[in-house]
Amino acid sequence: MADIVDIAVNAGSFTTLVTAVQTAGLVETLKTPGPFTVFAPNDDAFAKLPPGTIQTLVQNPPQLARILTYHVVPGKLMKADLEKMQTLTSVEGSPIPLNFEDGFEVKNATVVAADIEADNGVIHVIDNVILMG
């Protein structure tokens, strides 16, 4: 089975995320055994950001890394595991609220594809980039 990075690269719908992970220097981390739970914004999610946001973040790798690690949680948490929780603590350190009242929501994003298993964890595809605070 492929790892989280390889799945994202091969899917073809995470080109912005893959570039961001490379720019932030997180590829090696996300290739380690983990396990990790990644809330992965697809390209459409990044396209919703205000114009210039991605370019600004690429020029500030520490801030980019902080935002990206907010999308990662230690452990392999499948949707069934997450349904028992109200919040998670991200690798970045901030809480991520969960909501299952109307679908599967993570902060201000809806999970559009859940439980994509990888060698070193699981990916849940989200339709918005989530931010701390």
PDB file of C-alpha atoms in Angstrom:
ATOM      1  CA  MET A   1       0.000   0.000   0.000  1.00  0.00           C
ATOM      2  CA  ALA A   2       1.220   3.529  -0.748  1.00  0.00           C
ATOM      3  CA  ASP A   3       1.944   6.107   1.937  1.00  0.00           C
ATOM      4  CA  ILE A   4       0.031   9.367   2.430  1.00  0.00           C
ATOM      5  CA  VAL A   5       2.352  11.395   0.186  1.00  0.00           C
ATOM      6  CA  ASP A   6       2.296   8.857  -2.653  1.00  0.00           C
ATOM      7  CA  ILE A   7      -1.496   8.621  -2.563  1.00  0.00           C
ATOM      8  CA  ALA A   8      -1.786  12.425  -2.724  1.00  0.00           C
ATOM      9  CA  VAL A   9       0.699  12.634  -5.608  1.00  0.00           C
ATOM     10  CA  ASN A  10      -0.966   9.849  -7.596  1.00  0.00           C
ATOM     11  CA  ALA A  11      -4.558  11.025  -7.044  1.00  0.00           C
ATOM     12  CA  GLY A  12      -4.068  14.045  -9.304  1.00  0.00           C
ATOM     13  CA  SER A  13      -6.515  16.195  -7.321  1.00  0.00           C
ATOM     14  CA  PHE A  14      -4.027  17.396  -4.695  1.00  0.00           C
ATOM     15  CA  THR A  15      -1.418  19.179  -6.817  1.00  0.00           C
ATOM     16  CA  THR A  16      -1.567  22.357  -4.709  1.00  0.00           C
ATOM     17  CA  LEU A  17      -1.368  20.401  -1.455  1.00  0.00           C
ATOM     18  CA  VAL A  18       1.577  18.327  -2.705  1.00  0.00           C
ATOM     19  CA  THR A  19       3.430  21.481  -3.782  1.00  0.00           C
ATOM     20  CA  ALA A  20       2.690  23.098  -0.412  1.00  0.00           C
ATOM     21  CA  VAL A  21       3.920  20.033   1.502  1.00  0.00           C
ATOM     22  CA  GLN A  22       7.131  20.034  -0.560  1.00  0.00           C
ATOM     23  CA  THR A  23       7.661  23.790  -0.047  1.00  0.00           C
ATOM     24  CA  ALA A  24       7.080  23.488   3.711  1.00  0.00           C
ATOM     25  CA  GLY A  25       9.587  20.629   3.969  1.00  0.00           C
ATOM     26  CA  LEU A  26       7.026  18.118   5.277  1.00  0.00           C
ATOM     27  CA  VAL A  27       7.398  15.333   2.696  1.00  0.00           C
ATOM     28  CA  GLU A  28       9.817  13.256   4.788  1.00  0.00           C
ATOM     29  CA  THR A  29       7.651  13.626   7.904  1.00  0.00           C
ATOM     30  CA  LEU A  30       4.546  12.447   6.054  1.00  0.00           C
ATOM     31  CA  LYS A  31       6.486   9.473   4.668  1.00  0.00           C
ATOM     32  CA  THR A  32       7.436   8.203   8.163  1.00  0.00           C
ATOM     33  CA  PRO A  33       5.468   5.301   9.695  1.00  0.00           C
ATOM     34  CA  GLY A  34       3.234   7.723  11.643  1.00  0.00           C
ATOM     35  CA  PRO A  35       0.460   6.860  11.719  1.00  0.00           C
ATOM     36  CA  PHE A  36      -1.270  10.085  10.743  1.00  0.00           C
ATOM     37  CA  THR A  37      -4.782  11.235   9.999  1.00  0.00           C
ATOM     38  CA  VAL A  38      -4.680  13.894   7.287  1.00  0.00           C
ATOM     39  CA  PHE A  39      -7.547  16.206   6.425  1.00  0.00           C
ATOM     40  CA  ALA A  40      -6.440  16.872   2.860  1.00  0.00           C
ATOM     41  CA  PRO A  41      -7.827  19.913   1.031  1.00  0.00           C
ATOM     42  CA  ASN A  42      -8.256  19.115  -2.654  1.00  0.00           C
ATOM     43  CA  ASP A  43      -7.302  21.547  -5.416  1.00  0.00           C
ATOM     44  CA  ASP A  44     -10.829  22.999  -5.435  1.00  0.00           C
ATOM     45  CA  ALA A  45     -10.441  23.829  -1.727  1.00  0.00           C
ATOM     46  CA  PHE A  46      -7.228  25.777  -2.363  1.00  0.00           C
ATOM     47  CA  ALA A  47      -8.912  27.560  -5.291  1.00  0.00           C
ATOM     48  CA  LYS A  48     -11.453  29.029  -2.825  1.00  0.00           C
ATOM     49  CA  LEU A  49      -8.738  30.946  -0.952  1.00  0.00           C
ATOM     50  CA  PRO A  50      -8.498  34.693  -1.655  1.00  0.00           C
ATOM     51  CA  PRO A  51      -6.282  35.579  -4.641  1.00  0.00           C
ATOM     52  CA  GLY A  52      -2.588  35.697  -3.735  1.00  0.00           C
ATOM     53  CA  THR A  53      -2.965  33.639  -0.540  1.00  0.00           C
ATOM     54  CA  ILE A  54      -1.142  30.582  -1.836  1.00  0.00           C
ATOM     55  CA  GLN A  55       1.685  32.685  -3.297  1.00  0.00           C
ATOM     56  CA  THR A  56       2.081  34.516   0.034  1.00  0.00           C
ATOM     57  CA  LEU A  57       2.221  31.233   1.952  1.00  0.00           C
ATOM     58  CA  VAL A  58       4.740  29.677  -0.436  1.00  0.00           C
ATOM     59  CA  GLN A  59       6.994  32.658   0.304  1.00  0.00           C
ATOM     60  CA  ASN A  60       6.646  31.986   4.053  1.00  0.00           C
ATOM     61  CA  PRO A  61       7.438  28.271   4.580  1.00  0.00           C
ATOM     62  CA  PRO A  62       7.182  28.381   8.419  1.00  0.00           C
ATOM     63  CA  GLN A  63       3.629  29.793   8.266  1.00  0.00           C
ATOM     64  CA  LEU A  64       2.761  27.357   5.473  1.00  0.00           C
ATOM     65  CA  ALA A  65       4.077  24.451   7.583  1.00  0.00           C
ATOM     66  CA  ARG A  66       1.997  25.633  10.549  1.00  0.00           C
ATOM     67  CA  ILE A  67      -1.194  25.685   8.443  1.00  0.00           C
ATOM     68  CA  LEU A  68      -0.429  22.302   6.897  1.00  0.00           C
ATOM     69  CA  THR A  69       0.319  20.641  10.260  1.00  0.00           C
ATOM     70  CA  TYR A  70      -3.071  21.941  11.451  1.00  0.00           C
ATOM     71  CA  HIS A  71      -4.538  19.504   8.899  1.00  0.00           C
ATOM     72  CA  VAL A  72      -2.711  16.528  10.492  1.00  0.00           C
ATOM     73  CA  VAL A  73      -3.600  14.554  13.637  1.00  0.00           C
ATOM     74  CA  PRO A  74      -1.476  11.831  15.249  1.00  0.00           C
ATOM     75  CA  GLY A  75      -2.880   8.323  14.877  1.00  0.00           C
ATOM     76  CA  LYS A  76      -4.978   6.566  12.263  1.00  0.00           C
ATOM     77  CA  LEU A  77      -8.541   7.759  12.877  1.00  0.00           C
ATOM     78  CA  MET A  78     -11.189   6.389  10.565  1.00  0.00           C
ATOM     79  CA  LYS A  79     -14.576   8.104  10.202  1.00  0.00           C
ATOM     80  CA  ALA A  80     -16.101   5.603  12.659  1.00  0.00           C
ATOM     81  CA  ASP A  81     -13.456   6.592  15.255  1.00  0.00           C
ATOM     82  CA  LEU A  82     -13.977  10.304  14.648  1.00  0.00           C
ATOM     83  CA  GLU A  83     -17.755  10.029  15.047  1.00  0.00           C
ATOM     84  CA  LYS A  84     -17.156   9.360  18.756  1.00  0.00           C
ATOM     85  CA  MET A  85     -15.209  12.629  19.173  1.00  0.00           C
ATOM     86  CA  GLN A  86     -16.070  16.341  19.250  1.00  0.00           C
ATOM     87  CA  THR A  87     -12.567  17.785  18.852  1.00  0.00           C
ATOM     88  CA  LEU A  88      -9.088  16.672  17.917  1.00  0.00           C
ATOM     89  CA  THR A  89      -5.722  18.231  18.647  1.00  0.00           C
ATOM     90  CA  SER A  90      -3.703  18.818  15.485  1.00  0.00           C
ATOM     91  CA  VAL A  91       0.037  18.237  15.137  1.00  0.00           C
ATOM     92  CA  GLU A  92       0.251  22.060  15.044  1.00  0.00           C
ATOM     93  CA  GLY A  93      -1.293  22.089  18.540  1.00  0.00           C
ATOM     94  CA  SER A  94      -4.648  23.795  17.969  1.00  0.00           C
ATOM     95  CA  PRO A  95      -8.020  22.070  18.396  1.00  0.00           C
ATOM     96  CA  ILE A  96      -9.992  20.926  15.358  1.00  0.00           C
ATOM     97  CA  PRO A  97     -13.765  20.789  15.964  1.00  0.00           C
ATOM     98  CA  LEU A  98     -15.736  17.918  14.438  1.00  0.00           C
ATOM     99  CA  ASN A  99     -19.433  17.913  13.563  1.00  0.00           C
ATOM    100  CA  PHE A 100     -21.530  14.956  12.406  1.00  0.00           C
ATOM    101  CA  GLU A 101     -24.996  16.544  12.650  1.00  0.00           C
ATOM    102  CA  ASP A 102     -25.263  17.230   8.919  1.00  0.00           C
ATOM    103  CA  GLY A 103     -22.722  14.952   7.253  1.00  0.00           C
ATOM    104  CA  PHE A 104     -19.038  14.875   8.256  1.00  0.00           C
ATOM    105  CA  GLU A 105     -17.556  18.319   8.952  1.00  0.00           C
ATOM    106  CA  VAL A 106     -14.114  19.313  10.150  1.00  0.00           C
ATOM    107  CA  LYS A 107     -14.091  22.928  11.350  1.00  0.00           C
ATOM    108  CA  ASN A 108     -15.422  24.883   8.313  1.00  0.00           C
ATOM    109  CA  ALA A 109     -14.893  22.063   5.806  1.00  0.00           C
ATOM    110  CA  THR A 110     -17.017  19.152   4.668  1.00  0.00           C
ATOM    111  CA  VAL A 111     -15.372  15.780   4.189  1.00  0.00           C
ATOM    112  CA  VAL A 112     -16.063  14.823   0.576  1.00  0.00           C
ATOM    113  CA  ALA A 113     -14.219  11.465   0.721  1.00  0.00           C
ATOM    114  CA  ALA A 114     -13.424   9.633   3.962  1.00  0.00           C
ATOM    115  CA  ASP A 115     -11.270   6.684   4.979  1.00  0.00           C
ATOM    116  CA  ILE A 116      -8.692   6.618   2.171  1.00  0.00           C
ATOM    117  CA  GLU A 117      -6.251   4.215   3.769  1.00  0.00           C
ATOM    118  CA  ALA A 118      -2.485   4.543   3.441  1.00  0.00           C
ATOM    119  CA  ASP A 119       0.484   2.561   4.758  1.00  0.00           C
ATOM    120  CA  ASN A 120       1.076   5.214   7.390  1.00  0.00           C
ATOM    121  CA  GLY A 121      -2.423   6.445   8.188  1.00  0.00           C
ATOM    122  CA  VAL A 122      -5.606   7.663   6.594  1.00  0.00           C
ATOM    123  CA  ILE A 123      -6.712  10.591   4.420  1.00  0.00           C
ATOM    124  CA  HIS A 124     -10.053  12.381   4.627  1.00  0.00           C
ATOM    125  CA  VAL A 125     -10.545  14.731   1.653  1.00  0.00           C
ATOM    126  CA  ILE A 126     -12.009  18.139   2.576  1.00  0.00           C
ATOM    127  CA  ASP A 127     -13.562  20.912   0.489  1.00  0.00           C
ATOM    128  CA  ASN A 128     -11.980  23.903   2.307  1.00  0.00           C
ATOM    129  CA  VAL A 129      -8.575  24.753   3.715  1.00  0.00           C
ATOM    130  CA  ILE A 130      -9.004  24.902   7.506  1.00  0.00           C
ATOM    131  CA  LEU A 131      -7.235  27.541   9.578  1.00  0.00           C
ATOM    132  CA  MET A 132      -6.428  27.802  13.264  1.00  0.00           C
ATOM    133  CA  GLY A 133      -8.452  30.123  15.490  1.00  0.00           C
TER     134      GLY A 133
END
